Short mmCIF file of C-alpha atoms in Angstrom, two decimals:
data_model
loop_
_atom_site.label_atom_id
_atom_site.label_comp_id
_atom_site.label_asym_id
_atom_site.label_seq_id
_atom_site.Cartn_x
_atom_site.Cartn_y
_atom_site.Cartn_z
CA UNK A 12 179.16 32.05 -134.83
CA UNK A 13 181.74 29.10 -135.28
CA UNK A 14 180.32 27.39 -132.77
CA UNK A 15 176.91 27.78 -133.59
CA UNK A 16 177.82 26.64 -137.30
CA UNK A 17 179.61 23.17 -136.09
CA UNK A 18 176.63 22.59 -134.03
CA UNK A 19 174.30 22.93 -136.94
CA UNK A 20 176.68 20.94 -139.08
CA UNK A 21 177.38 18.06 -136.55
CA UNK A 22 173.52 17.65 -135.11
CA UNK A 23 172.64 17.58 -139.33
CA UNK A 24 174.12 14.17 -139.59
CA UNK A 25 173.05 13.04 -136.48
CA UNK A 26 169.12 14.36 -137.15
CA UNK A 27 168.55 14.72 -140.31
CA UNK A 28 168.12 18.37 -141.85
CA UNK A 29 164.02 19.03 -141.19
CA UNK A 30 165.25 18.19 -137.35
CA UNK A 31 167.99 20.51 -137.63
CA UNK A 32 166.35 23.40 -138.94
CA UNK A 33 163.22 22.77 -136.69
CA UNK A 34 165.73 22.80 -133.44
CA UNK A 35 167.62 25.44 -134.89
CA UNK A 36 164.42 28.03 -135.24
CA UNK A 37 163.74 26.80 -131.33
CA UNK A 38 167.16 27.91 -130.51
CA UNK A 39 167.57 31.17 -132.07
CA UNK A 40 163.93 32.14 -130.89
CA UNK A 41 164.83 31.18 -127.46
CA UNK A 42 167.23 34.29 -127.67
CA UNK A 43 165.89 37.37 -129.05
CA UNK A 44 167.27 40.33 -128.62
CA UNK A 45 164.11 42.10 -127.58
CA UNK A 46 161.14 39.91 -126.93
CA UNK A 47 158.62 43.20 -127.50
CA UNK A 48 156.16 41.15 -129.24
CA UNK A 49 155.16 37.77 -127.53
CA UNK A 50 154.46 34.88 -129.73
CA UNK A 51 152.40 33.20 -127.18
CA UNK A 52 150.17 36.34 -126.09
CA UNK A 53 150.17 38.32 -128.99
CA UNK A 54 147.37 40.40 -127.93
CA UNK A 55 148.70 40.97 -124.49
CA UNK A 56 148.87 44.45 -123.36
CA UNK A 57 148.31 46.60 -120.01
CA UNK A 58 145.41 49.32 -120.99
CA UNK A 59 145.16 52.52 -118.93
CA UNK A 60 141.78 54.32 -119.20
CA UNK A 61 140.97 57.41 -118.11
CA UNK A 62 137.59 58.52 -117.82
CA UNK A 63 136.06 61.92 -116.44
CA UNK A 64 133.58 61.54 -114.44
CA UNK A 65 132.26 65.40 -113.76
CA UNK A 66 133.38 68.88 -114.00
CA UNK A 67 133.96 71.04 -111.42
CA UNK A 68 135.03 74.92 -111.31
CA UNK A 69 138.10 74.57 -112.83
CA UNK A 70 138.29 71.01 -114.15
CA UNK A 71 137.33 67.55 -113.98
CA UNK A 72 137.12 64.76 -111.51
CA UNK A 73 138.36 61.60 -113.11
CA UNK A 74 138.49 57.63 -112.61
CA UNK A 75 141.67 55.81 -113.73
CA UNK A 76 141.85 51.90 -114.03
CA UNK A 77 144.74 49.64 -115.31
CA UNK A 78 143.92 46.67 -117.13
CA UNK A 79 146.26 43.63 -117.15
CA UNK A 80 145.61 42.33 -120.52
CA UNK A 81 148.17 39.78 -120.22
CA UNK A 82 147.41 36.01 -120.36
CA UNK A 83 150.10 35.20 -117.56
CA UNK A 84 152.15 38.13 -116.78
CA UNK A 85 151.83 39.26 -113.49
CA UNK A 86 152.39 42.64 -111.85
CA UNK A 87 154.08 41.46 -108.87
CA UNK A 88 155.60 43.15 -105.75
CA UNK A 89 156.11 46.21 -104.77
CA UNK A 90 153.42 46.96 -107.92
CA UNK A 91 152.62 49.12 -110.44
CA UNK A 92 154.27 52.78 -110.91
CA UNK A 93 152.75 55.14 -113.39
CA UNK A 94 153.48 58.54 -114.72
CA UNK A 95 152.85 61.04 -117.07
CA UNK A 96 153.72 64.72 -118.28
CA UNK A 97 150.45 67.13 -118.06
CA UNK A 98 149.84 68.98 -121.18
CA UNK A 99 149.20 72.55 -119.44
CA UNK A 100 149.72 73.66 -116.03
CA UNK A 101 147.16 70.74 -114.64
CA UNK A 102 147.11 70.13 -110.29
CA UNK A 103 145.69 67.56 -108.83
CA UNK A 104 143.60 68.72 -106.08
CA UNK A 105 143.08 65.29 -104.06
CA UNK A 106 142.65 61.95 -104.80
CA UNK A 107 141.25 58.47 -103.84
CA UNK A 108 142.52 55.21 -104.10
CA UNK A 109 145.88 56.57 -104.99
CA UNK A 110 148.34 59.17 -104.39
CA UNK A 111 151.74 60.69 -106.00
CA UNK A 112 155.02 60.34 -104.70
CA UNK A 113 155.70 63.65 -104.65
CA UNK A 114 153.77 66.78 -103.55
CA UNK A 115 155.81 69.47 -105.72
CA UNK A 116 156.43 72.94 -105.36
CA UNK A 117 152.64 74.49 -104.22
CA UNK A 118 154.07 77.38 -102.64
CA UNK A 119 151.87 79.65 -105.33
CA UNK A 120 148.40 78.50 -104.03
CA UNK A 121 147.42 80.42 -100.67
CA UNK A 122 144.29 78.81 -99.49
CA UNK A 123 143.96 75.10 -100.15
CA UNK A 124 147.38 73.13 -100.94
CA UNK A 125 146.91 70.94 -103.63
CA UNK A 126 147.60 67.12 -102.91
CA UNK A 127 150.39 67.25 -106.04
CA UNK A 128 151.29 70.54 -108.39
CA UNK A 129 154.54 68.27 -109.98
CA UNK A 130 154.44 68.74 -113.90
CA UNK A 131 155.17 65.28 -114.08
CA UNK A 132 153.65 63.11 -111.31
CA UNK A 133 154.03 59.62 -110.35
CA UNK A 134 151.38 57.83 -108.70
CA UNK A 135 151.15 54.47 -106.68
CA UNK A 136 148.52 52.49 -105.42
CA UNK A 137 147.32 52.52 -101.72
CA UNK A 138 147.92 49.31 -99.73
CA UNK A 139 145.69 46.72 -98.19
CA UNK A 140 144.08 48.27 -95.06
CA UNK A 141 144.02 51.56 -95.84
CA UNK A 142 140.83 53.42 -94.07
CA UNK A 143 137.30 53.15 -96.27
CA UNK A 144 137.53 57.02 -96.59
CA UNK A 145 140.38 57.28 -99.01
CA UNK A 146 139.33 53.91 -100.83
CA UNK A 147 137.32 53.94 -103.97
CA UNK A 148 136.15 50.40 -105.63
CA UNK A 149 138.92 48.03 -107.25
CA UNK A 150 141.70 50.04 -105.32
CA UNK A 151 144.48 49.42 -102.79
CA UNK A 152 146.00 46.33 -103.86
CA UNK A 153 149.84 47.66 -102.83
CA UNK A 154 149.57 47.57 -106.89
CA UNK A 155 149.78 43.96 -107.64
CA UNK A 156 147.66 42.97 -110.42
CA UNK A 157 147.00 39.36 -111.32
CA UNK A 158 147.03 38.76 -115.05
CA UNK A 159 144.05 38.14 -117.17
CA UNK A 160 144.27 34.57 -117.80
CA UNK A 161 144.79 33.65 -114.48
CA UNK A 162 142.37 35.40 -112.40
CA UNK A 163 140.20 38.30 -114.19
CA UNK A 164 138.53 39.57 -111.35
CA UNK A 165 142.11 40.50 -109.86
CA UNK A 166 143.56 42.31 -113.00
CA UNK A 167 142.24 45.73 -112.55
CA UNK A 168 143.17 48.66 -109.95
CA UNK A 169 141.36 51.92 -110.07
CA UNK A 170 141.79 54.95 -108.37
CA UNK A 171 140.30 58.73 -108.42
CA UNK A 172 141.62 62.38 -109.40
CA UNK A 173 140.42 65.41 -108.79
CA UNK A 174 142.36 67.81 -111.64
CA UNK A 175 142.52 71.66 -111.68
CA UNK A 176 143.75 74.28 -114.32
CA UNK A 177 142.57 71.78 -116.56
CA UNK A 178 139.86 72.86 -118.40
CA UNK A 179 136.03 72.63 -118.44
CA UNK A 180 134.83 71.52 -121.32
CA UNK A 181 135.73 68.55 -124.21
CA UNK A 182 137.08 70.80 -126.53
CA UNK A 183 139.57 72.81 -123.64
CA UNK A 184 140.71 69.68 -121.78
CA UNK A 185 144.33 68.61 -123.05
CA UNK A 186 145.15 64.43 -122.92
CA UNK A 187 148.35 64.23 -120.74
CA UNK A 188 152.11 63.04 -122.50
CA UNK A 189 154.81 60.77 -121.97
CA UNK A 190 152.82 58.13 -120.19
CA UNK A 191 155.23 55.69 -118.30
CA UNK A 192 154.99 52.76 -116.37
CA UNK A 193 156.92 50.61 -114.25
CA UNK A 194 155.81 46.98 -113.00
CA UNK A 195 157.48 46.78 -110.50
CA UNK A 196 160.70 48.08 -112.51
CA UNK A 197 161.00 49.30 -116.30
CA UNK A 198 160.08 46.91 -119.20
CA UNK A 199 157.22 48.45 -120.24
CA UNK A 200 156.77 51.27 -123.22
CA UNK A 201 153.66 53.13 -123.38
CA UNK A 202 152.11 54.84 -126.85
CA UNK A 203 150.41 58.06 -126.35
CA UNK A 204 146.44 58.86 -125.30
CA UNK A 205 144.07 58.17 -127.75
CA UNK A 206 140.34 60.04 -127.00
CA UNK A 207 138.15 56.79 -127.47
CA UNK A 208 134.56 56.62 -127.29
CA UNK A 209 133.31 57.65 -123.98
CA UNK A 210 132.87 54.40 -121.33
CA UNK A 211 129.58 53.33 -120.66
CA UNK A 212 128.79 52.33 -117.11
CA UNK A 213 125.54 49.55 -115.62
CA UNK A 214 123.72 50.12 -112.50
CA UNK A 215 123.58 47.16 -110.11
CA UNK A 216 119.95 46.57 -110.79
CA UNK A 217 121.24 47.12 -114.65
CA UNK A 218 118.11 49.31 -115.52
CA UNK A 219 120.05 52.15 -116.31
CA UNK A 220 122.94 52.78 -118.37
CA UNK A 221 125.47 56.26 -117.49
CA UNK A 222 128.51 56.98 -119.04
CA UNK A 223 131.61 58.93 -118.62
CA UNK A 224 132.15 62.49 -119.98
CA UNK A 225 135.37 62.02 -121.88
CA UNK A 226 137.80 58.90 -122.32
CA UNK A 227 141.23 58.50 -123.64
CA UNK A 228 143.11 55.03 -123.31
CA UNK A 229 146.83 54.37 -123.23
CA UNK A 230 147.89 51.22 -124.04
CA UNK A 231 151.58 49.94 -122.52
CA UNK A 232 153.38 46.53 -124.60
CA UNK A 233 156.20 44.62 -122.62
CA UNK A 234 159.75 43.66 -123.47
CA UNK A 235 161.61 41.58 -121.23
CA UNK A 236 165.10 42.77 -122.75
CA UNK A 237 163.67 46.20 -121.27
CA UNK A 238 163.31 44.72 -117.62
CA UNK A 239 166.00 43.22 -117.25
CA UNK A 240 169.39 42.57 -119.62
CA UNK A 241 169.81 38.82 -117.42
CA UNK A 242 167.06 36.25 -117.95
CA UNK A 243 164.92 35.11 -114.83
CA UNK A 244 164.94 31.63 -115.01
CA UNK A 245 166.52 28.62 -116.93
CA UNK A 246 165.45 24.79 -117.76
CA UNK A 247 167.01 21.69 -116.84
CA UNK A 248 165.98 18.09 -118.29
CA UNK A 249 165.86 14.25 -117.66
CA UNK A 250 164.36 11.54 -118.21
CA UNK A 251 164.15 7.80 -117.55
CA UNK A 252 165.65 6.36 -120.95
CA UNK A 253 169.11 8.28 -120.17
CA UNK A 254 171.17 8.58 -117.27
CA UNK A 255 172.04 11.99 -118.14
CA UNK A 256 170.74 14.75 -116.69
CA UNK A 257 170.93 18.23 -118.82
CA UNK A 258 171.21 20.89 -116.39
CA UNK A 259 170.63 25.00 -116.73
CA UNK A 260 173.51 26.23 -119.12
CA UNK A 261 176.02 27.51 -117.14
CA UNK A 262 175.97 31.24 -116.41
CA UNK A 263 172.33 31.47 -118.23
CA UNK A 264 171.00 34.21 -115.20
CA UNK A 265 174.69 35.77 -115.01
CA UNK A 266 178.24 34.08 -113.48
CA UNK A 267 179.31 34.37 -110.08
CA UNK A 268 181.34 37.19 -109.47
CA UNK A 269 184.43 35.77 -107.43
CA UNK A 270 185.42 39.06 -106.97
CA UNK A 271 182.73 40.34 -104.74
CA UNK A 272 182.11 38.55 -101.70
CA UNK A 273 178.36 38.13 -100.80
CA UNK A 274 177.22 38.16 -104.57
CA UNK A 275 175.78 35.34 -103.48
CA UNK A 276 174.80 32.97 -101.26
CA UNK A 277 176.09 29.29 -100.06
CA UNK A 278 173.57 27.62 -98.74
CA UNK A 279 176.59 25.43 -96.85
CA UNK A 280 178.21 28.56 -95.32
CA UNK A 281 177.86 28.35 -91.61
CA UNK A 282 176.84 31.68 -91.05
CA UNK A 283 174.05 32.04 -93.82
CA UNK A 284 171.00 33.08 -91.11
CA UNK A 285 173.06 36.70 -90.93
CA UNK A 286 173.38 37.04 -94.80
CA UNK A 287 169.81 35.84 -95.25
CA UNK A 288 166.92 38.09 -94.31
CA UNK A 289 163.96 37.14 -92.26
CA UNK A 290 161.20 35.20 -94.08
CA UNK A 291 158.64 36.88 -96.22
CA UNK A 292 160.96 39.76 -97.18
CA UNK A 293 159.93 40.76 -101.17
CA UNK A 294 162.40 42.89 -102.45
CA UNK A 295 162.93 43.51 -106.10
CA UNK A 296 166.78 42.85 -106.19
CA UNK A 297 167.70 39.13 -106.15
CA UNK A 298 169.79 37.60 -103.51
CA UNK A 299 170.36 34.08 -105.25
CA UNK A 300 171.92 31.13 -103.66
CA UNK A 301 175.16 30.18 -105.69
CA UNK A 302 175.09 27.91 -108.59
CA UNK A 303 175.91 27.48 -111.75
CA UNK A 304 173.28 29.19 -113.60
CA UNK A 305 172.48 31.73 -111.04
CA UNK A 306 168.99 31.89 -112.41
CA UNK A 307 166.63 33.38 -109.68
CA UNK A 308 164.36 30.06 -110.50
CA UNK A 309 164.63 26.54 -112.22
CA UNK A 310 162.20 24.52 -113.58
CA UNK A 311 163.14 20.76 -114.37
CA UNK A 312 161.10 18.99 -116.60
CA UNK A 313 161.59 14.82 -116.18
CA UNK A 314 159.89 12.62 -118.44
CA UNK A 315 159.02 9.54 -115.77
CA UNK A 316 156.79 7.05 -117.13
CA UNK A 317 156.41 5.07 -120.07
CA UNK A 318 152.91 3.08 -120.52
CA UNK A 319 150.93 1.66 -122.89
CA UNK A 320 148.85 3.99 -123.70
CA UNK A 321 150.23 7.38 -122.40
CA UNK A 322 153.44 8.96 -120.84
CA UNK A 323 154.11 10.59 -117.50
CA UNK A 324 155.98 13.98 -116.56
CA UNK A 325 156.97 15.06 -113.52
CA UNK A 326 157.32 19.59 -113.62
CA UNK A 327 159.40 20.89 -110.68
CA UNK A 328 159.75 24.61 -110.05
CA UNK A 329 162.76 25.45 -107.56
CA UNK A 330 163.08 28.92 -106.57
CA UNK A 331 166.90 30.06 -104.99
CA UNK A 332 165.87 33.47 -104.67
CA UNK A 333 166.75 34.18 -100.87
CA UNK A 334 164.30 37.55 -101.39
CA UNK A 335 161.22 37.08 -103.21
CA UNK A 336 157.96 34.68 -102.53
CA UNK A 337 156.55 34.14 -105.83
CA UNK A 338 152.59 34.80 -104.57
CA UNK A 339 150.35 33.59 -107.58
CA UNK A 340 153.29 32.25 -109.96
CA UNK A 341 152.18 30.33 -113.09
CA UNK A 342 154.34 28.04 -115.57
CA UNK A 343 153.85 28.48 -119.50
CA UNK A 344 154.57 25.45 -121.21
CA UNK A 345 154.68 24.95 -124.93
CA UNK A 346 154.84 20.86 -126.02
CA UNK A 347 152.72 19.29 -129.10
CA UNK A 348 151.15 16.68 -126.77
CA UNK A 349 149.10 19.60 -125.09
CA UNK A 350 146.23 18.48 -127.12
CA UNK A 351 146.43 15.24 -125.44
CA UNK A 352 146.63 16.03 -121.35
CA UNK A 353 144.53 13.67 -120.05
CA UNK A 354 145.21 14.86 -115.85
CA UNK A 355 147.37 17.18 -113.98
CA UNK A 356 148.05 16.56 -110.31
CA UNK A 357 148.02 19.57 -107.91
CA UNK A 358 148.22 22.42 -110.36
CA UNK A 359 145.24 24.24 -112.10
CA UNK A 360 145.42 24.16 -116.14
CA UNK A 361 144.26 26.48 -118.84
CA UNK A 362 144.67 25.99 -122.48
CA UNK A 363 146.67 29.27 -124.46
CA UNK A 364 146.06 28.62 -128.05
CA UNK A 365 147.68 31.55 -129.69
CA UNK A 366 147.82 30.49 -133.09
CA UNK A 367 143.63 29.28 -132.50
CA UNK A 368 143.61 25.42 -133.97
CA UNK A 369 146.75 24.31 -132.70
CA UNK A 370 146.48 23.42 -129.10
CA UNK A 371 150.09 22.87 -127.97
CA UNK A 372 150.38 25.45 -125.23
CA UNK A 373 149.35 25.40 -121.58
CA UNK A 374 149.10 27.91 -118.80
CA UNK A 375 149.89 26.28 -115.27
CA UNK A 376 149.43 27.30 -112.09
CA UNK A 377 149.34 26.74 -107.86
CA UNK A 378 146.08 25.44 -106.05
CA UNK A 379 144.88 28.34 -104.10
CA UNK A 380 145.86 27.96 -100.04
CA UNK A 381 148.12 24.79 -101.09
CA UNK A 382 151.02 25.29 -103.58
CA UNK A 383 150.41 28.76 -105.09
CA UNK A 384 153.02 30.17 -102.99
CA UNK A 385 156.24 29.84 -104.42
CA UNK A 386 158.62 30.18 -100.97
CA UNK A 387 161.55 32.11 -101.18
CA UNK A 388 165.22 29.50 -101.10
CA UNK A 389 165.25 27.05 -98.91
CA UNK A 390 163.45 23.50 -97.95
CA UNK A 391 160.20 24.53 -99.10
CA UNK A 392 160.97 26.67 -102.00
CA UNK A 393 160.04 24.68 -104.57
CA UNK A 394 156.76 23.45 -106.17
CA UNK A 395 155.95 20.08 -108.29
CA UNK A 396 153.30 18.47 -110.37
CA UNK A 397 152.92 15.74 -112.70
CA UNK A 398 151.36 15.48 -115.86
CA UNK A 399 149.70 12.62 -117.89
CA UNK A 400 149.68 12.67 -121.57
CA UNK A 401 147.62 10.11 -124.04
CA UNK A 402 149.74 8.84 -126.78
CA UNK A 403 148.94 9.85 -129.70
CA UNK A 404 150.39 7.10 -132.46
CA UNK A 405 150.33 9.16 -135.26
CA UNK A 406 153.41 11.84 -133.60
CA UNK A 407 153.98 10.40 -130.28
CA UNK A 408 157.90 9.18 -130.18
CA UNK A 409 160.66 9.80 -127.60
CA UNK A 410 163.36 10.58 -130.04
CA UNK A 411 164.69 13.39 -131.19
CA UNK A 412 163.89 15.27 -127.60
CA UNK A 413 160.08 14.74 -128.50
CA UNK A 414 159.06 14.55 -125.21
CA UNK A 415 160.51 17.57 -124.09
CA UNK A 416 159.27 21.07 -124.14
CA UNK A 417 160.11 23.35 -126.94
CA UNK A 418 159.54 27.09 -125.15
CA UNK A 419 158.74 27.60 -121.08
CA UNK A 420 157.84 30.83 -119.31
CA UNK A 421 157.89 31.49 -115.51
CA UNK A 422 155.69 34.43 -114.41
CA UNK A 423 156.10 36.03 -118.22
CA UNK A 424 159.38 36.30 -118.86
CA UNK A 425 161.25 33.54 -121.37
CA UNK A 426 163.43 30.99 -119.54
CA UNK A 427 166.94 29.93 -121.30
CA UNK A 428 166.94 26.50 -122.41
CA UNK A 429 169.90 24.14 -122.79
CA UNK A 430 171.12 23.53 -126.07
CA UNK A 431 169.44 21.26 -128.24
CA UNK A 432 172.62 18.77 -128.92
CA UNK A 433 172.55 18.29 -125.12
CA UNK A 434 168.80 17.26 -124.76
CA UNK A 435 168.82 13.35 -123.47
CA UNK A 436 168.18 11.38 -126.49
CA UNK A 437 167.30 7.47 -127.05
CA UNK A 438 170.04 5.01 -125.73
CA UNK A 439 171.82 4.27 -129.47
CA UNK A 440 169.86 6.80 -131.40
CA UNK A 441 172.90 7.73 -133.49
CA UNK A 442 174.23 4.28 -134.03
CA UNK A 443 171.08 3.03 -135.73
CA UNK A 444 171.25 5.14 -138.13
CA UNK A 445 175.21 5.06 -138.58
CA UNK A 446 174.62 1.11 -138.63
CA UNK A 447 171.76 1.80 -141.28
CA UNK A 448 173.43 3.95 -143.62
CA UNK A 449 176.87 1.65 -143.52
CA UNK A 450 175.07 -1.33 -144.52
CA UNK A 451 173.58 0.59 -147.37
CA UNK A 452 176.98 1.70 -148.25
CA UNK A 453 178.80 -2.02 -148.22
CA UNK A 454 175.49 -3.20 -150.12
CA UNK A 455 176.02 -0.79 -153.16
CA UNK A 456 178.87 -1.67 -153.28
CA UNK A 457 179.49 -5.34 -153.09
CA UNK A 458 176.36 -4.95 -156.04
CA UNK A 459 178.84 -3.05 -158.06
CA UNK A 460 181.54 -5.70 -157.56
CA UNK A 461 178.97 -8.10 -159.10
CA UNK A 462 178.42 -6.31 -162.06
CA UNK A 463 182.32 -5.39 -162.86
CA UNK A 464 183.03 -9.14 -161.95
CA UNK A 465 180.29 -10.81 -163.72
CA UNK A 466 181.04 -8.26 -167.05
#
């Protein structure tokens, strides 16, 4: 708290005090404890909806499909995990499109073994290929989900239940409890069932309308603090009117831990093909190459150009994440000049505007078969674009860290930032003003040496 005090008093004579306080919110938001409620999506949510389709002798066959509501969070690899605690003494008979982890103990039925008689089961999606027979529609996606913003068409999995012991009517079925879900690991917190108004379903020749017999939705929020107590990723800065170049605070992901050989990897070692494993392995836990951050990805942001009439940025994403291929990544970017992109080279674009007039936040993302494969560490894992801005005279400047961004995400979660006091200013930005206010210091006063002397 020292430290963060003489910052704030040091960086207030060198800005100003509406500087100060504006880079001081940046920096304290940059580091909340719990990030439940995103500023930047704050209607993003993943909705699970449950709707029975038909009875049968001794309770209901039902379709269940996960929404990704999220502007740009991904469910990535290995996918989606859900669960739930059944109300009464509920079986699932079979299903489609999905199946449980776990049979359970079904040594009580006789004749035909349930597919999963657990009190609390866990289900996962099937994965590509599986045979048509045990597919339904919008299933078997090894339960990756793209988010919403991205591509809407790939944010939904579905798959089928047939439930016993459950109850055959409206009024006997019970909603299940203690929905969880994991994506791929915890994060997410789930609220209970709510019985909504039943979903209503179009033909493909759209003449006829059906709809379910019963719904309830569950709806699931994210908290990065809740996925993981390290952050994912870290910024670095330049530009071309400073030599210096800011990099990732150190330890931002986590410090090397000397202690414990193979913590990490050197990508110098000699024998580093025997530590790394073979290409295209995705597994959850990081195996990051050794640095100084130790941030499973980097994004640099370089202000290049200077012209007339606009500016130029150059956005690379490095990943040193020996085991994970970032399939479908996409960059959030929040910077006031957002309103003024004039071209982006290589990347797809979509405009976030979260707070509706202000346009100062962009979702970026790979070209489909070229760069939207983000490779695991090595010579080709990393991904750039460049940006061109108008100027716009009435805020466009390069002091103060203008230029740079204010927030960035990578793949939903909140990078760390450097500190502001570190951000590359203007050659001589300080002296000006030191220069300024001295010579309106020895003015006053060789005025007041008038005065006495001429009294």
């Amino acid at each position: 708290m020292a430290n963060l005090f003489l910052f704030v008093t040091r960086s207030f004579f060198k800005l100003g005090s509406f500087s100060v306080l504006l880079l001081f919110f940046l920096f304290c938001s940059s580091f909340t404890a719990t990030e439940a409620y995103d500023p930047l999506d704050p209607n993003g949510n993943i909705t699970i909806k449950w709707d029975i389709m038909s009875w049968t002798p001794d309770g209901y066959v039902a379709v269940v499909t996960i929404y990704n509501f999220q502007q740009y969070r991904h469910i990535q690899a290995p996918g989606w995990t859900l669960g739930w605690k059944w109300a009464k003494k509920e079986v699932i008979w079979s299903m489609m499109g999905g199946q449980t982890t776990e049979q359970g103990d079904c040594s009580r039925f006789k004749g035909n073994i349930p597919h999963c008689c657990k009190k609390d089961p866990t289900v996962v999606d099937l994965l590509p290929g599986t045979p048509y027979n045990q597919q339904i529609a919008n299933c078997c996606k090894g339960g990756v989900l793209n988010s919403w913003g991205q591509d809407p068409a790939t944010a939904g999995s579905s798959f089928q239940l047939s439930v016993g012991q459950a109850g055959t009517t409206n009024k006997t079925v019970r909603v299940p409890r203690n929905f969880t879900l994991k994506a791929p690991g915890p994060g997410y917190t789930c609220g209970p069932a709510k019985i909504v108004k039943p979903s209503r379903f179009v033909t493909p020749d759209k003449r006829r309308v059906t709809q379910a017999l019963m719904t309830w939705n569950v709806t699931c929020t994210y908290s990065q603090f809740l996925a993981q107590k390290t952050p994912t990723c870290c910024v670095s800065l330049s530009s071309f009117y400073n030599d210096t170049i800011v990099p990732c605070p150190r330890c931002a992901c986590g410090c090397q831990n000397t202690s414990q050989p193979g913590s990490c990897v050197d990508p110098e070692a000699p024998h580093i093909a025997s530590v790394v494993p073979s290409t295209g392995t995705n597994s959850y836990t990081p195996l990051v190459q050794c640095t100084s951050h130790m941030c499973p990805v980097r994004i640099h942001w370089h202000v290049k150009l200077n012209y007339k009439e606009y500016w130029r940025v150059k956005i690379t994403i490095t990943n040193f994440n020996y085991n994970m291929n970032y399939t479908q990544w996409n960059l959030v970017v929040q910077h006031p000049n957002f309103d003024n992109l004039t071209q982006i080279f290589s990347f797809n674009y979509k405009s976030l505007t979260p707070y509706t007039a202000i346009n100062d936040t962009a979702m970026l993302w790979g070209v489909q078969f070229y760069n939207d494969l983000l490779s695991q560490a090595g010579p080709l894992g990393n991904v750039q674009s460049e940006l061109l801005f108008r100027k716009d005279k009435s805020t466009f400047t390069f002091e103060e860290g203008w230029a740079l961004p204010r927030r960035i995400y990578f793949n939903g979660d909140n990078c760390v930032m450097p500190p502001p006091d570190s951000y590359p200013w203007l050659p001589n930005a300080s002296s000006h003003q030191l220069v300024s206010t001295l010579g309106l210091m020895m003015t006053l006063l060789a005025a007041m040496a008038f005065l006495f002397g001429y009294v």
